[in-house]
Amino acid sequence: MAPKKLYIKTYGCQMNVYDSERMAEAMGGEGYETTERPEDADMILLNTCHIREKAAEKVYSELGRYKGLKAARPDLKIGVAGCVAQAEGEEIMRRQPMVDLVVGPQSYHRLPEMEAKVRSGGKALDTDFPEEDKFDHLKGRPKAKRGPTAFLTVQEGCDKFCAFCVVPYTRGAEVSRPAERVLTEARDLVERGVREITLLGQNVNAYHGHDGGLAGLIHALAEVDGLERIRFTTSHPNDMDEALIEAHGTCDKLMPYLHLPVQAGSDKILKRMNRQHTAEQYLRLIERLRAARPDLHLSGDFIVGFPEETEADFQATLDLIEAVEYGSAFSFKYSERPGTPAAERPQVPEDEKDDRLQRLQALLTKQQRSLQDAMVGRDVHVLFEKPGRLPGQMVGKSEYLHAVHVETSGIVPGDLARIRIESSGPNSLKGVMYPL
Ligand code: SAH
Ligand code: SF4
Ligand code: F3S
């Protein structure tokens, strides 16, 4: 029998990217192959994100695009997964009859049974936070060769309840996967060609599945032969313990790049966000990290226009950014999320938010560009991932996560090479191979 085709569209964070891979693999066991073309699919799965406004609207409008397909082929099954499914799955199923299946981020190991149910004409909805660990119920990962980089989820959920954020509601309470399982999965990935693993968690540095927490896990992973690079994301400042700071100085495989969101620079706003630390504490933490690893590149997330943020509060965010100097960053206008405490507070006008976002991004872009330009003339190590756009070009990432293009015939994806950086463009660097 010809394999059935699964089209998955992924929104949101890297954890969703990882979940989409695992969902595709789970469906592989049911005779599905993935396709890039929705028009070829027997099943369409939207893996959704709920973090900012209009999340559900986006899902409805995406579903609308498949109306014609569904009308032409009633046996096409349509599913909604991820964080919007968790938050609004029942409502979506009620409002949009073309949806056959709704599955939350903690129950997708049940997809095979759910698929069988919808194949026989029923509907399936599962947004439980089950007792069992989905990872224990997913089959082993297939052995097919894969690219040099991979994500590996080690921690899920969040107990921090920042006043603006839906994640604790959509992903549930904080849990860590046992280190043995993580190590086994990492070894499997390395056997399949992976050289760099990014450990994922909504609060990855709260990981407690290994003695010594995330630092303990990183040191254990560093022992895996063939694994060359380790990264982790996203971290909360309050979970950066001494051992993890130290690991940045002592573990060669841990890359000198850290995503450490602070969100805002005003203590008043940090307190109202329930971030549980001050701007000064964050800056001291950065100092300790840089003492352990002087060339560390930092990245962050910022929210502008949080309720009751004044111009002076916003200025404090700009001051903090000036003090840190970020190598990269993500910034957002505050977005009211139903059911979160901040949504009830006095809001900042939209034009004010727009103006602050522009000013914030101008500063962050300037910093990003200046740290990138400072790479010119330096040597970096690049893990090559794929051919570049120009013939004869390969592209990969430096230890600082800069994209680096090199013209060479002697490199294949998965190669790690020392590269001299020669120029810096808008979004990437260009370099030459050793020997020069
Ligand atoms: N666990 C991570 C963040 C997960 S959400 C952490 O604590 O850093 C990713 C980013 O989305 C957040 O860092 C925040 O900057 C942004 N974000 C979350 N909720 C938001 C909201 N309601 N409005 C605007 N941005 C938001
Ligand atoms: Fe959301 Fe805060 Fe948890 Fe991050 S730490 S996921 S921002 S509640
Ligand atoms: Fe979005 Fe859920 Fe990730 S809300 S950011 S997909 S945890």
Coordinates of C-alpha atoms and ligand atoms in Angstrom, one line a residue:
M1 CA 0.0 0.0 0.0
A2 CA 1.3 3.5 -0.9
P3 CA 2.2 5.4 2.2
K4 CA -0.2 8.0 3.4
K5 CA 1.0 11.6 3.5
L6 CA 1.2 13.9 6.5
Y7 CA 1.7 17.7 6.1
I8 CA 2.7 19.4 9.4
K9 CA 2.9 23.2 9.7
T10 CA 4.8 24.4 12.8
Y11 CA 4.4 27.7 14.5
G12 CA 6.1 29.1 17.7
C13 CA 9.2 28.0 19.6
Q14 CA 11.8 25.3 19.0
M15 CA 9.9 23.0 21.4
N16 CA 7.2 22.9 18.8
V17 CA 9.8 22.1 16.1
Y18 CA 10.9 19.2 18.2
D19 CA 7.3 18.1 18.9
S20 CA 6.5 18.2 15.2
E21 CA 9.4 15.8 14.5
R22 CA 8.2 13.5 17.1
M23 CA 4.6 13.6 15.9
A24 CA 5.8 12.9 12.3
E25 CA 7.7 9.9 13.7
A26 CA 4.8 8.7 15.7
M27 CA 2.6 8.8 12.5
G28 CA 5.4 7.1 10.6
G29 CA 4.5 4.0 12.6
E30 CA 1.0 4.3 11.2
G31 CA 2.2 4.3 7.6
Y32 CA 2.5 8.1 7.1
E33 CA 5.3 9.9 5.3
T34 CA 5.7 13.6 5.6
T35 CA 5.1 15.9 2.6
E36 CA 5.9 19.6 2.0
R37 CA 2.7 20.0 0.0
P38 CA -0.7 20.2 1.8
E39 CA -2.5 19.4 -1.5
D40 CA -0.9 15.9 -1.4
A41 CA -1.7 15.2 2.2
D42 CA -4.0 12.6 3.7
M43 CA -3.7 14.5 7.0
I44 CA -2.9 18.1 7.8
L45 CA -1.6 18.9 11.3
L46 CA -1.2 22.5 12.5
N47 CA 1.2 22.6 15.4
T48 CA 0.3 26.0 16.9
C49 CA 1.6 28.7 19.3
H50 CA -0.5 30.7 21.7
I51 CA 2.1 33.1 23.0
R52 CA 0.9 36.3 21.5
E53 CA -2.5 37.8 20.4
K54 CA -4.5 36.6 17.4
A55 CA -3.1 33.1 17.9
A56 CA -6.5 31.4 17.5
E57 CA -7.5 33.8 14.6
K58 CA -4.4 32.7 12.8
V59 CA -5.4 29.1 13.2
Y60 CA -8.9 29.8 11.8
S61 CA -7.5 31.6 8.8
E62 CA -5.0 28.9 8.1
L63 CA -7.8 26.3 8.4
G64 CA -9.8 28.4 5.9
R65 CA -7.1 27.8 3.3
Y66 CA -7.7 24.1 3.4
K67 CA -11.5 24.3 3.0
G68 CA -11.3 23.7 -0.7
L69 CA -9.0 20.7 -0.3
K70 CA -11.3 19.2 2.4
A71 CA -14.4 19.7 0.3
A72 CA -12.8 18.0 -2.7
R73 CA -11.5 15.1 -0.6
P74 CA -13.6 14.4 2.5
D75 CA -11.2 11.7 3.5
L76 CA -8.5 14.4 4.2
K77 CA -8.2 14.6 8.0
I78 CA -7.3 17.9 9.6
G79 CA -5.8 18.2 13.1
V80 CA -4.8 21.0 15.4
A81 CA -1.9 20.4 17.8
G82 CA 0.2 22.6 20.1
C83 CA -0.5 25.4 22.5
V84 CA -3.6 26.8 20.8
A85 CA -5.1 23.3 20.8
Q86 CA -4.4 23.1 24.5
A87 CA -6.0 26.5 25.3
E88 CA -8.9 26.6 22.8
G89 CA -9.2 23.1 21.3
E90 CA -12.7 22.4 22.3
E91 CA -13.9 25.8 21.0
I92 CA -12.0 25.3 17.7
M93 CA -13.7 21.9 17.2
R94 CA -17.1 23.4 17.9
R95 CA -16.6 26.4 15.6
Q96 CA -14.8 24.7 12.8
P97 CA -16.4 21.4 11.8
M98 CA -13.6 20.6 9.3
V99 CA -11.3 19.9 12.2
D100 CA -11.2 16.2 12.9
L101 CA -8.6 16.0 15.6
V102 CA -7.3 18.2 18.5
V103 CA -4.2 17.2 20.5
G104 CA -2.4 19.1 23.2
P105 CA 1.4 19.3 23.6
Q106 CA 1.4 16.7 26.5
S107 CA -0.7 14.0 24.9
Y108 CA 0.5 13.6 21.3
H109 CA 1.9 10.1 22.0
R110 CA -1.8 9.1 21.7
L111 CA -1.9 10.4 18.1
P112 CA -1.9 6.9 16.6
E113 CA -5.1 5.8 18.4
M114 CA -6.6 9.2 17.6
E115 CA -5.8 8.8 13.9
A116 CA -7.5 5.4 13.9
K117 CA -10.6 7.0 15.4
V118 CA -10.8 9.8 12.8
R119 CA -10.1 7.4 10.0
S120 CA -13.2 5.5 11.0
G121 CA -15.2 8.7 10.8
G122 CA -15.1 9.9 14.4
K123 CA -13.6 13.0 16.0
A124 CA -10.8 12.9 18.5
L125 CA -9.9 15.5 21.2
D126 CA -7.2 15.0 23.8
T127 CA -5.9 18.0 25.8
D128 CA -5.1 16.0 29.0
F129 CA -2.0 16.5 31.1
P130 CA -1.6 12.8 31.4
E131 CA 0.1 11.1 34.4
E132 CA 2.3 9.1 32.0
D133 CA 5.2 10.7 30.3
K134 CA 4.6 11.0 26.6
F135 CA 8.2 10.3 25.8
D136 CA 8.0 6.9 27.5
H137 CA 5.1 6.0 25.2
L138 CA 6.6 7.2 21.9
K139 CA 8.4 4.6 20.0
G140 CA 12.2 4.7 19.6
R141 CA 13.3 7.3 17.0
P142 CA 14.0 6.0 13.5
K143 CA 17.6 5.4 12.4
A144 CA 17.5 7.4 9.2
K145 CA 20.5 9.7 8.6
R146 CA 19.9 13.3 9.5
G147 CA 21.5 16.7 9.4
P148 CA 24.3 17.9 11.7
T149 CA 22.2 19.8 14.2
A150 CA 19.2 18.7 16.3
F151 CA 16.9 19.8 19.1
L152 CA 16.4 17.6 22.1
T153 CA 13.7 18.4 24.6
V154 CA 14.8 17.7 28.2
Q155 CA 12.5 19.8 30.3
E156 CA 8.9 21.0 29.7
G157 CA 6.4 23.2 31.3
C158 CA 6.8 26.1 33.7
D159 CA 6.0 27.0 37.3
K160 CA 7.1 30.6 37.1
F161 CA 3.9 32.3 36.1
C162 CA 5.2 35.5 34.7
A163 CA 2.2 37.9 34.7
F164 CA 2.1 38.1 30.9
C165 CA 2.7 34.5 29.8
V166 CA 0.4 31.6 28.8
V167 CA 3.0 28.9 28.8
P168 CA 2.3 27.6 32.4
Y169 CA -1.3 27.1 31.2
T170 CA -0.6 25.5 27.8
R171 CA 2.4 23.3 28.7
G172 CA 1.6 22.6 32.3
A173 CA 3.9 22.1 35.3
E174 CA 7.6 21.9 35.1
V175 CA 8.9 18.3 34.5
S176 CA 12.4 17.0 33.6
R177 CA 13.1 13.9 31.5
P178 CA 15.4 11.4 33.2
A179 CA 19.1 11.9 32.2
E180 CA 19.4 8.2 31.0
R181 CA 16.7 8.7 28.4
V182 CA 18.2 12.0 27.3
L183 CA 21.6 10.4 26.9
T184 CA 20.2 7.5 25.0
E185 CA 18.4 9.8 22.6
A186 CA 21.5 12.0 22.2
R187 CA 23.6 8.9 21.3
D188 CA 21.0 7.8 18.8
L189 CA 21.1 11.3 17.2
V190 CA 24.9 11.2 17.0
E191 CA 24.8 7.8 15.3
R192 CA 22.5 9.4 12.7
G193 CA 25.0 12.1 11.9
V194 CA 24.2 14.8 14.5
R195 CA 27.2 16.9 15.7
E196 CA 25.4 19.6 17.6
I197 CA 22.5 19.2 20.1
T198 CA 20.5 22.1 21.5
L199 CA 18.8 21.0 24.7
L200 CA 15.3 22.5 24.9
G201 CA 13.0 23.5 27.7
Q202 CA 10.6 26.3 28.5
N203 CA 12.9 26.7 31.5
V204 CA 15.7 24.4 30.5
N205 CA 18.1 25.5 33.3
A206 CA 15.5 24.4 35.9
Y207 CA 16.3 20.8 34.6
H208 CA 16.6 18.4 37.5
G209 CA 16.8 15.0 35.9
H210 CA 20.5 14.6 36.6
D211 CA 22.7 15.1 39.7
G212 CA 24.0 18.6 39.4
G213 CA 21.0 19.7 37.3
L214 CA 21.5 21.0 33.8
A215 CA 25.3 21.4 34.3
G216 CA 25.5 17.7 35.3
L217 CA 23.6 16.7 32.2
I218 CA 25.9 18.9 30.0
H219 CA 29.0 17.3 31.5
A220 CA 27.5 13.8 30.9
L221 CA 26.6 14.7 27.3
A222 CA 30.1 16.0 26.7
E223 CA 31.3 12.4 27.2
V224 CA 29.4 11.3 24.1
D225 CA 31.9 10.6 21.4
G226 CA 31.1 12.3 18.1
L227 CA 28.9 15.0 19.7
E228 CA 30.9 18.1 19.1
R229 CA 28.7 20.9 20.3
I230 CA 26.1 21.5 23.0
R231 CA 23.7 24.4 23.4
F232 CA 20.7 25.0 25.6
T233 CA 17.7 27.3 25.5
T234 CA 15.6 29.0 27.1
S235 CA 17.0 29.9 30.5
H236 CA 15.5 31.9 33.3
P237 CA 18.0 34.1 35.1
N238 CA 17.0 32.7 38.5
D239 CA 17.9 29.2 37.6
M240 CA 21.4 30.0 36.4
D241 CA 23.3 28.2 39.2
E242 CA 27.0 28.2 40.0
A243 CA 27.6 24.9 38.4
L244 CA 26.0 26.0 35.1
I245 CA 27.9 29.3 35.1
E246 CA 31.1 27.3 35.7
A247 CA 30.3 24.9 32.9
H248 CA 30.6 27.8 30.5
G249 CA 34.3 28.0 31.4
T250 CA 35.1 24.3 31.8
C251 CA 33.1 22.4 29.2
D252 CA 34.7 22.8 25.8
K253 CA 31.7 21.4 24.0
L254 CA 29.4 23.9 25.5
M255 CA 29.2 26.8 23.0
P256 CA 29.8 30.4 24.1
Y257 CA 26.4 31.6 23.4
L258 CA 23.6 32.0 25.9
H259 CA 19.9 33.0 25.5
L260 CA 19.0 34.6 28.8
P261 CA 15.8 36.6 28.6
V262 CA 15.3 39.6 30.9
Q263 CA 12.2 41.1 29.4
A264 CA 12.6 44.6 30.9
G265 CA 15.2 46.8 32.7
S266 CA 12.9 48.6 35.2
D267 CA 12.6 47.0 38.6
K268 CA 9.1 48.2 38.9
I269 CA 8.1 46.4 35.7
L270 CA 10.2 43.3 36.5
K271 CA 8.3 43.1 39.8
R272 CA 4.9 43.5 38.1
M273 CA 5.9 40.9 35.5
N274 CA 6.7 38.5 38.5
R275 CA 10.1 37.9 37.1
Q276 CA 11.5 37.5 40.7
H277 CA 14.8 39.4 40.2
T278 CA 16.0 43.0 39.7
A279 CA 17.9 44.5 36.8
E280 CA 21.0 44.8 39.0
Q281 CA 20.8 41.0 39.8
Y282 CA 20.6 40.2 36.1
L283 CA 23.7 42.5 35.4
R284 CA 25.7 40.8 38.2
L285 CA 24.8 37.4 36.8
I286 CA 26.1 38.5 33.3
E287 CA 29.3 39.6 35.0
R288 CA 29.8 36.2 36.6
L289 CA 29.0 34.4 33.3
R290 CA 31.5 36.6 31.5
A291 CA 34.1 36.0 34.2
A292 CA 33.7 32.2 33.5
R293 CA 33.7 32.7 29.7
P294 CA 34.9 36.1 28.5
D295 CA 33.8 35.7 24.9
L296 CA 30.3 34.7 25.7
H297 CA 27.7 36.1 23.4
L298 CA 24.4 36.9 25.0
S299 CA 20.9 36.9 23.6
G300 CA 17.7 38.0 25.2
D301 CA 13.9 38.5 24.9
F302 CA 12.3 41.9 25.5
I303 CA 8.8 43.0 26.0
V304 CA 7.9 46.7 25.4
G305 CA 4.7 48.3 26.5
F306 CA 3.9 46.1 29.5
P307 CA 1.0 47.5 31.4
E308 CA 1.9 50.7 33.2
E309 CA 5.4 50.9 31.6
T310 CA 6.3 54.6 31.5
E311 CA 8.9 56.3 29.3
A312 CA 11.3 56.2 32.3
D313 CA 10.7 52.4 32.7
F314 CA 11.4 51.9 29.0
Q315 CA 14.6 54.0 29.3
A316 CA 15.7 51.6 32.0
T317 CA 15.4 48.7 29.5
L318 CA 17.5 50.7 26.9
D319 CA 20.1 51.3 29.7
L320 CA 20.2 47.6 30.6
I321 CA 20.7 46.7 26.9
E322 CA 23.5 49.3 26.7
A323 CA 25.2 47.7 29.7
V324 CA 25.0 44.1 28.5
E325 CA 25.6 44.4 24.7
Y326 CA 23.6 41.6 23.1
G327 CA 24.8 39.5 20.2
S328 CA 21.2 38.8 19.2
A329 CA 17.8 39.4 20.6
F330 CA 14.0 39.0 20.1
S331 CA 11.7 41.8 21.0
F332 CA 7.9 42.0 21.2
K333 CA 5.1 44.4 21.9
Y334 CA 3.3 43.3 25.0
S335 CA 0.2 41.3 24.0
E336 CA -2.8 40.8 26.3
R337 CA -3.4 37.1 26.9
P338 CA -6.7 36.1 28.3
G339 CA -6.5 34.6 31.8
T340 CA -3.1 36.1 32.6
P341 CA -2.9 38.7 35.4
A342 CA -1.3 41.5 33.3
A343 CA -4.2 41.5 30.9
E344 CA -6.4 43.0 33.7
R345 CA -4.1 46.0 34.2
P346 CA -4.1 49.5 32.6
Q347 CA -2.7 49.1 29.1
V348 CA -0.1 51.2 27.2
P349 CA -1.5 52.7 24.0
E350 CA -0.6 50.9 20.8
D351 CA 1.2 53.8 19.1
E352 CA 3.3 54.1 22.3
K353 CA 4.2 50.4 22.0
D354 CA 5.1 50.8 18.3
D355 CA 7.3 53.7 19.0
R356 CA 9.2 51.9 21.9
L357 CA 9.6 48.7 19.8
Q358 CA 11.2 50.7 17.0
R359 CA 13.6 52.4 19.3
L360 CA 14.5 49.2 21.1
Q361 CA 15.0 47.3 17.9
A362 CA 17.2 50.0 16.5
L363 CA 19.5 49.7 19.5
L364 CA 19.5 45.9 19.5
T365 CA 20.2 45.8 15.7
K366 CA 23.1 48.2 16.2
Q367 CA 24.6 46.0 18.9
Q368 CA 24.0 42.8 17.0
R369 CA 25.7 44.3 13.9
S370 CA 28.7 45.7 15.8
L371 CA 29.4 42.3 17.6
Q372 CA 29.1 40.6 14.2
D373 CA 31.4 43.1 12.5
A374 CA 33.9 42.6 15.3
M375 CA 34.3 39.0 14.0
V376 CA 36.1 40.2 10.9
G377 CA 39.8 39.2 11.0
R378 CA 39.1 36.6 13.7
D379 CA 39.2 32.8 13.5
V380 CA 36.0 30.9 14.3
H381 CA 35.0 27.2 14.1
V382 CA 32.1 26.6 11.8
L383 CA 29.9 23.5 11.8
F384 CA 28.7 23.3 8.2
E385 CA 25.0 22.6 7.6
K386 CA 24.1 23.0 3.9
P387 CA 25.1 24.5 0.6
G388 CA 24.8 28.3 0.4
R389 CA 22.8 30.1 -2.3
L390 CA 25.8 30.7 -4.6
P391 CA 27.4 27.7 -6.4
G392 CA 30.3 26.3 -4.5
Q393 CA 29.3 27.9 -1.3
M394 CA 28.7 26.1 2.1
V395 CA 27.0 27.7 5.1
G396 CA 27.2 26.8 8.7
K397 CA 27.2 28.3 12.2
S398 CA 30.1 29.6 14.2
E399 CA 30.3 28.9 18.0
Y400 CA 28.6 32.3 18.5
L401 CA 25.7 31.2 16.2
H402 CA 26.6 33.6 13.4
A403 CA 25.8 32.2 9.9
V404 CA 29.1 31.9 8.0
H405 CA 29.4 31.4 4.2
V406 CA 32.6 29.9 2.8
E407 CA 33.4 29.2 -0.9
T408 CA 35.0 25.8 -1.0
S409 CA 34.7 22.5 -2.7
G410 CA 36.2 20.4 0.1
I411 CA 33.4 20.6 2.7
V412 CA 30.3 18.6 3.3
P413 CA 27.5 19.1 5.8
G414 CA 28.6 17.9 9.3
D415 CA 32.2 19.1 8.8
L416 CA 33.6 21.3 11.5
A417 CA 36.4 23.6 10.2
R418 CA 38.5 26.5 11.4
I419 CA 37.6 29.6 9.3
R420 CA 39.1 33.1 9.1
I421 CA 36.4 35.7 8.9
E422 CA 36.9 38.2 6.0
S423 CA 33.7 40.2 5.8
S424 CA 30.4 40.9 7.5
G425 CA 27.1 41.3 5.6
P426 CA 23.6 42.2 6.8
N427 CA 22.8 38.8 8.3
S428 CA 25.9 36.7 7.9
L429 CA 29.7 36.5 7.8
K430 CA 32.0 35.4 5.0
G431 CA 35.2 33.5 5.6
V432 CA 37.9 31.4 4.1
M433 CA 39.2 27.9 5.0
Y434 CA 42.5 27.0 6.6
P435 CA 45.2 26.6 5.3
L436 CA 44.7 30.1 3.9
Ligands
SAH1 N1 10.5 30.6 29.1 C1 11.1 31.6 28.4 C2 10.1 32.3 27.4 C3 9.1 31.6 26.7 S1 8.0 32.7 25.7 C4 11.6 32.7 29.4 O1 11.1 32.8 30.5 O2 12.4 33.4 29.0 C5 9.2 33.5 24.7 C6 9.1 35.0 24.8 O3 7.9 35.5 24.3 C7 9.2 35.5 26.2 O4 10.6 35.5 26.6 C8 8.6 36.9 26.1 O5 9.6 37.8 25.7 C9 7.6 36.7 24.9 N2 6.3 36.8 25.4 C10 5.6 35.9 26.2 N3 4.4 36.3 26.5 C11 4.2 37.5 25.9 C12 3.1 38.4 25.8 N4 2.0 38.2 26.4 N5 3.3 39.5 25.0 C13 4.5 39.7 24.4 N6 5.5 38.9 24.4 C14 5.4 37.8 25.2
SF4_2 FE1 6.5 32.2 30.5 FE2 7.8 33.2 32.5 FE3 7.6 30.6 32.3 FE4 9.1 31.9 30.6 S1 9.5 31.7 32.8 S2 7.6 30.3 30.1 S3 8.1 33.8 30.3 S4 5.9 32.1 32.7
F3S3 FE1 4.2 29.1 21.7 FE2 3.7 27.1 23.2 FE3 6.2 27.5 22.4 S1 2.7 29.1 23.3 S2 6.2 29.7 22.3 S3 4.5 27.0 21.1 S4 5.5 26.8 24.4

